[in-house]
Amino acid sequence: MAGKFELFKDSRDEYRFRLKAGNGEIILRSEGYTTKAGAENGIDSVKINAPVDARYDRKMSSNGKYYFNLLAANNQVIGTSEMYETAAGRDNGIESVKSNAPTAVIDDLT
């Protein structure tokens, strides 16, 4: 099963997307967008930037968990990962985004 983007509206009436791996696990989440077109542009940006290793900002949270942000060319965050227990887990998450995002279909749940 291939990865997919789910486009949806949240409880604050904002548009968001999440990228799911083929196994259904969420591997990247967006911030909120005021318009559906903005969220769709965000998805396009993920597809373009996902293969570029330099676009991943590898981080550690204050509670010692690992995560990453995917950045656009202008260094804006376009997606954030879940929290991982290890740096290796985070790096596997990055590889999953790299392999799933470029060809992922969009499941419009709006």
PDB file of C-alpha atoms in Angstrom, residues 3-107:
ATOM      1  CA  GLY A   3       1.473   6.479   1.209  1.00  0.00           C
ATOM      2  CA  LYS A   4      -1.242   9.133   1.043  1.00  0.00           C
ATOM      3  CA  PHE A   5      -2.027  12.641   2.148  1.00  0.00           C
ATOM      4  CA  GLU A   6      -5.255  13.181   4.045  1.00  0.00           C
ATOM      5  CA  LEU A   7      -6.665  16.697   3.657  1.00  0.00           C
ATOM      6  CA  PHE A   8      -9.168  17.632   6.379  1.00  0.00           C
ATOM      7  CA  LYS A   9     -10.694  20.426   8.463  1.00  0.00           C
ATOM      8  CA  ASP A  10      -9.937  20.527  12.170  1.00  0.00           C
ATOM      9  CA  SER A  11     -12.094  21.601  15.122  1.00  0.00           C
ATOM     10  CA  ARG A  12     -10.976  25.225  14.627  1.00  0.00           C
ATOM     11  CA  ASP A  13     -12.231  25.148  11.032  1.00  0.00           C
ATOM     12  CA  GLU A  14      -8.682  25.215   9.647  1.00  0.00           C
ATOM     13  CA  TYR A  15      -7.462  23.059   6.775  1.00  0.00           C
ATOM     14  CA  ARG A  16      -4.694  20.612   7.579  1.00  0.00           C
ATOM     15  CA  PHE A  17      -3.028  17.619   6.021  1.00  0.00           C
ATOM     16  CA  ARG A  18      -1.223  14.585   7.287  1.00  0.00           C
ATOM     17  CA  LEU A  19       0.996  12.184   5.398  1.00  0.00           C
ATOM     18  CA  LYS A  20       0.419   8.529   6.143  1.00  0.00           C
ATOM     19  CA  ALA A  21       2.831   5.743   5.280  1.00  0.00           C
ATOM     20  CA  GLY A  22       1.598   2.626   3.513  1.00  0.00           C
ATOM     21  CA  ASN A  23       0.966   0.971   6.884  1.00  0.00           C
ATOM     22  CA  GLY A  24      -1.404   3.805   7.878  1.00  0.00           C
ATOM     23  CA  GLU A  25       0.974   5.430  10.384  1.00  0.00           C
ATOM     24  CA  ILE A  26       1.016   9.236  10.377  1.00  0.00           C
ATOM     25  CA  ILE A  27       4.546  10.351   9.514  1.00  0.00           C
ATOM     26  CA  LEU A  28       4.059  14.105   8.962  1.00  0.00           C
ATOM     27  CA  ARG A  29       1.483  16.696  10.051  1.00  0.00           C
ATOM     28  CA  SER A  30       0.896  20.214   8.789  1.00  0.00           C
ATOM     29  CA  GLU A  31       0.064  23.397  10.588  1.00  0.00           C
ATOM     30  CA  GLY A  32      -3.368  24.957  10.047  1.00  0.00           C
ATOM     31  CA  TYR A  33      -4.270  26.818   6.861  1.00  0.00           C
ATOM     32  CA  THR A  34      -7.122  29.295   6.455  1.00  0.00           C
ATOM     33  CA  THR A  35      -7.941  28.064   2.940  1.00  0.00           C
ATOM     34  CA  LYS A  36      -8.123  24.708   1.235  1.00  0.00           C
ATOM     35  CA  ALA A  37      -5.901  26.058  -1.553  1.00  0.00           C
ATOM     36  CA  GLY A  38      -3.262  26.950   1.033  1.00  0.00           C
ATOM     37  CA  ALA A  39      -3.260  23.390   2.373  1.00  0.00           C
ATOM     38  CA  GLU A  40      -3.085  21.996  -1.163  1.00  0.00           C
ATOM     39  CA  ASN A  41      -0.075  24.242  -1.846  1.00  0.00           C
ATOM     40  CA  GLY A  42       1.458  22.883   1.361  1.00  0.00           C
ATOM     41  CA  ILE A  43       1.026  19.327   0.072  1.00  0.00           C
ATOM     42  CA  ASP A  44       2.682  20.307  -3.209  1.00  0.00           C
ATOM     43  CA  SER A  45       5.566  21.812  -1.253  1.00  0.00           C
ATOM     44  CA  VAL A  46       5.999  18.596   0.769  1.00  0.00           C
ATOM     45  CA  LYS A  47       6.101  16.564  -2.449  1.00  0.00           C
ATOM     46  CA  ILE A  48       8.801  18.859  -3.888  1.00  0.00           C
ATOM     47  CA  ASN A  49      10.931  19.207  -0.742  1.00  0.00           C
ATOM     48  CA  ALA A  50      10.624  15.702   0.750  1.00  0.00           C
ATOM     49  CA  PRO A  51      13.439  14.140  -1.327  1.00  0.00           C
ATOM     50  CA  VAL A  52      15.958  16.853  -0.313  1.00  0.00           C
ATOM     51  CA  ASP A  53      17.850  15.813   2.829  1.00  0.00           C
ATOM     52  CA  ALA A  54      18.897  19.392   3.616  1.00  0.00           C
ATOM     53  CA  ARG A  55      15.220  20.335   4.059  1.00  0.00           C
ATOM     54  CA  TYR A  56      14.947  18.255   7.262  1.00  0.00           C
ATOM     55  CA  ASP A  57      15.556  20.044  10.533  1.00  0.00           C
ATOM     56  CA  ARG A  58      16.393  17.295  13.034  1.00  0.00           C
ATOM     57  CA  LYS A  59      15.379  18.290  16.563  1.00  0.00           C
ATOM     58  CA  MET A  60      15.191  17.103  20.158  1.00  0.00           C
ATOM     59  CA  SER A  61      12.322  18.216  22.380  1.00  0.00           C
ATOM     60  CA  SER A  62      12.687  19.466  25.943  1.00  0.00           C
ATOM     61  CA  ASN A  63      11.581  16.037  27.205  1.00  0.00           C
ATOM     62  CA  GLY A  64      14.372  14.230  25.327  1.00  0.00           C
ATOM     63  CA  LYS A  65      12.305  12.881  22.417  1.00  0.00           C
ATOM     64  CA  TYR A  66      13.368  13.233  18.803  1.00  0.00           C
ATOM     65  CA  TYR A  67      11.413  14.775  15.924  1.00  0.00           C
ATOM     66  CA  PHE A  68      11.921  16.650  12.696  1.00  0.00           C
ATOM     67  CA  ASN A  69      10.467  19.521  10.718  1.00  0.00           C
ATOM     68  CA  LEU A  70      10.330  19.502   6.936  1.00  0.00           C
ATOM     69  CA  LEU A  71      11.237  22.942   5.615  1.00  0.00           C
ATOM     70  CA  ALA A  72      10.401  24.677   2.359  1.00  0.00           C
ATOM     71  CA  ALA A  73      13.117  26.427   0.347  1.00  0.00           C
ATOM     72  CA  ASN A  74      12.343  29.647   2.281  1.00  0.00           C
ATOM     73  CA  ASN A  75      12.950  27.759   5.587  1.00  0.00           C
ATOM     74  CA  GLN A  76       9.283  27.816   6.597  1.00  0.00           C
ATOM     75  CA  VAL A  77       8.061  24.682   8.346  1.00  0.00           C
ATOM     76  CA  ILE A  78       5.663  22.743   6.104  1.00  0.00           C
ATOM     77  CA  GLY A  79       5.338  19.646   8.240  1.00  0.00           C
ATOM     78  CA  THR A  80       6.279  18.190  11.618  1.00  0.00           C
ATOM     79  CA  SER A  81       6.827  14.574  12.566  1.00  0.00           C
ATOM     80  CA  GLU A  82       5.605  12.624  15.546  1.00  0.00           C
ATOM     81  CA  MET A  83       7.896  12.194  18.556  1.00  0.00           C
ATOM     82  CA  TYR A  84      10.407   9.343  18.482  1.00  0.00           C
ATOM     83  CA  GLU A  85      12.225   7.645  21.349  1.00  0.00           C
ATOM     84  CA  THR A  86      15.545   7.508  19.463  1.00  0.00           C
ATOM     85  CA  ALA A  87      17.445   9.478  16.845  1.00  0.00           C
ATOM     86  CA  ALA A  88      17.443   6.337  14.693  1.00  0.00           C
ATOM     87  CA  GLY A  89      13.639   6.214  14.857  1.00  0.00           C
ATOM     88  CA  ARG A  90      13.469   9.861  13.779  1.00  0.00           C
ATOM     89  CA  ASP A  91      15.852   9.179  10.912  1.00  0.00           C
ATOM     90  CA  ASN A  92      13.694   6.235   9.799  1.00  0.00           C
ATOM     91  CA  GLY A  93      10.717   8.610   9.844  1.00  0.00           C
ATOM     92  CA  ILE A  94      12.594  10.996   7.557  1.00  0.00           C
ATOM     93  CA  GLU A  95      13.351   8.162   5.136  1.00  0.00           C
ATOM     94  CA  SER A  96       9.675   7.212   5.158  1.00  0.00           C
ATOM     95  CA  VAL A  97       8.639  10.775   4.262  1.00  0.00           C
ATOM     96  CA  LYS A  98      11.269  10.841   1.496  1.00  0.00           C
ATOM     97  CA  SER A  99       9.929   7.629  -0.028  1.00  0.00           C
ATOM     98  CA  ASN A 100       6.188   8.184   0.478  1.00  0.00           C
ATOM     99  CA  ALA A 101       5.560  11.893  -0.134  1.00  0.00           C
ATOM    100  CA  PRO A 102       6.599  12.403  -3.773  1.00  0.00           C
ATOM    101  CA  THR A 103       4.036   9.947  -5.179  1.00  0.00           C
ATOM    102  CA  ALA A 104       1.384  10.025  -2.450  1.00  0.00           C
ATOM    103  CA  VAL A 105      -2.205  10.582  -3.564  1.00  0.00           C
ATOM    104  CA  ILE A 106      -4.487  13.058  -1.820  1.00  0.00           C
ATOM    105  CA  ASP A 107      -7.517  11.744   0.063  1.00  0.00           C
TER     106      ASP A 107
END
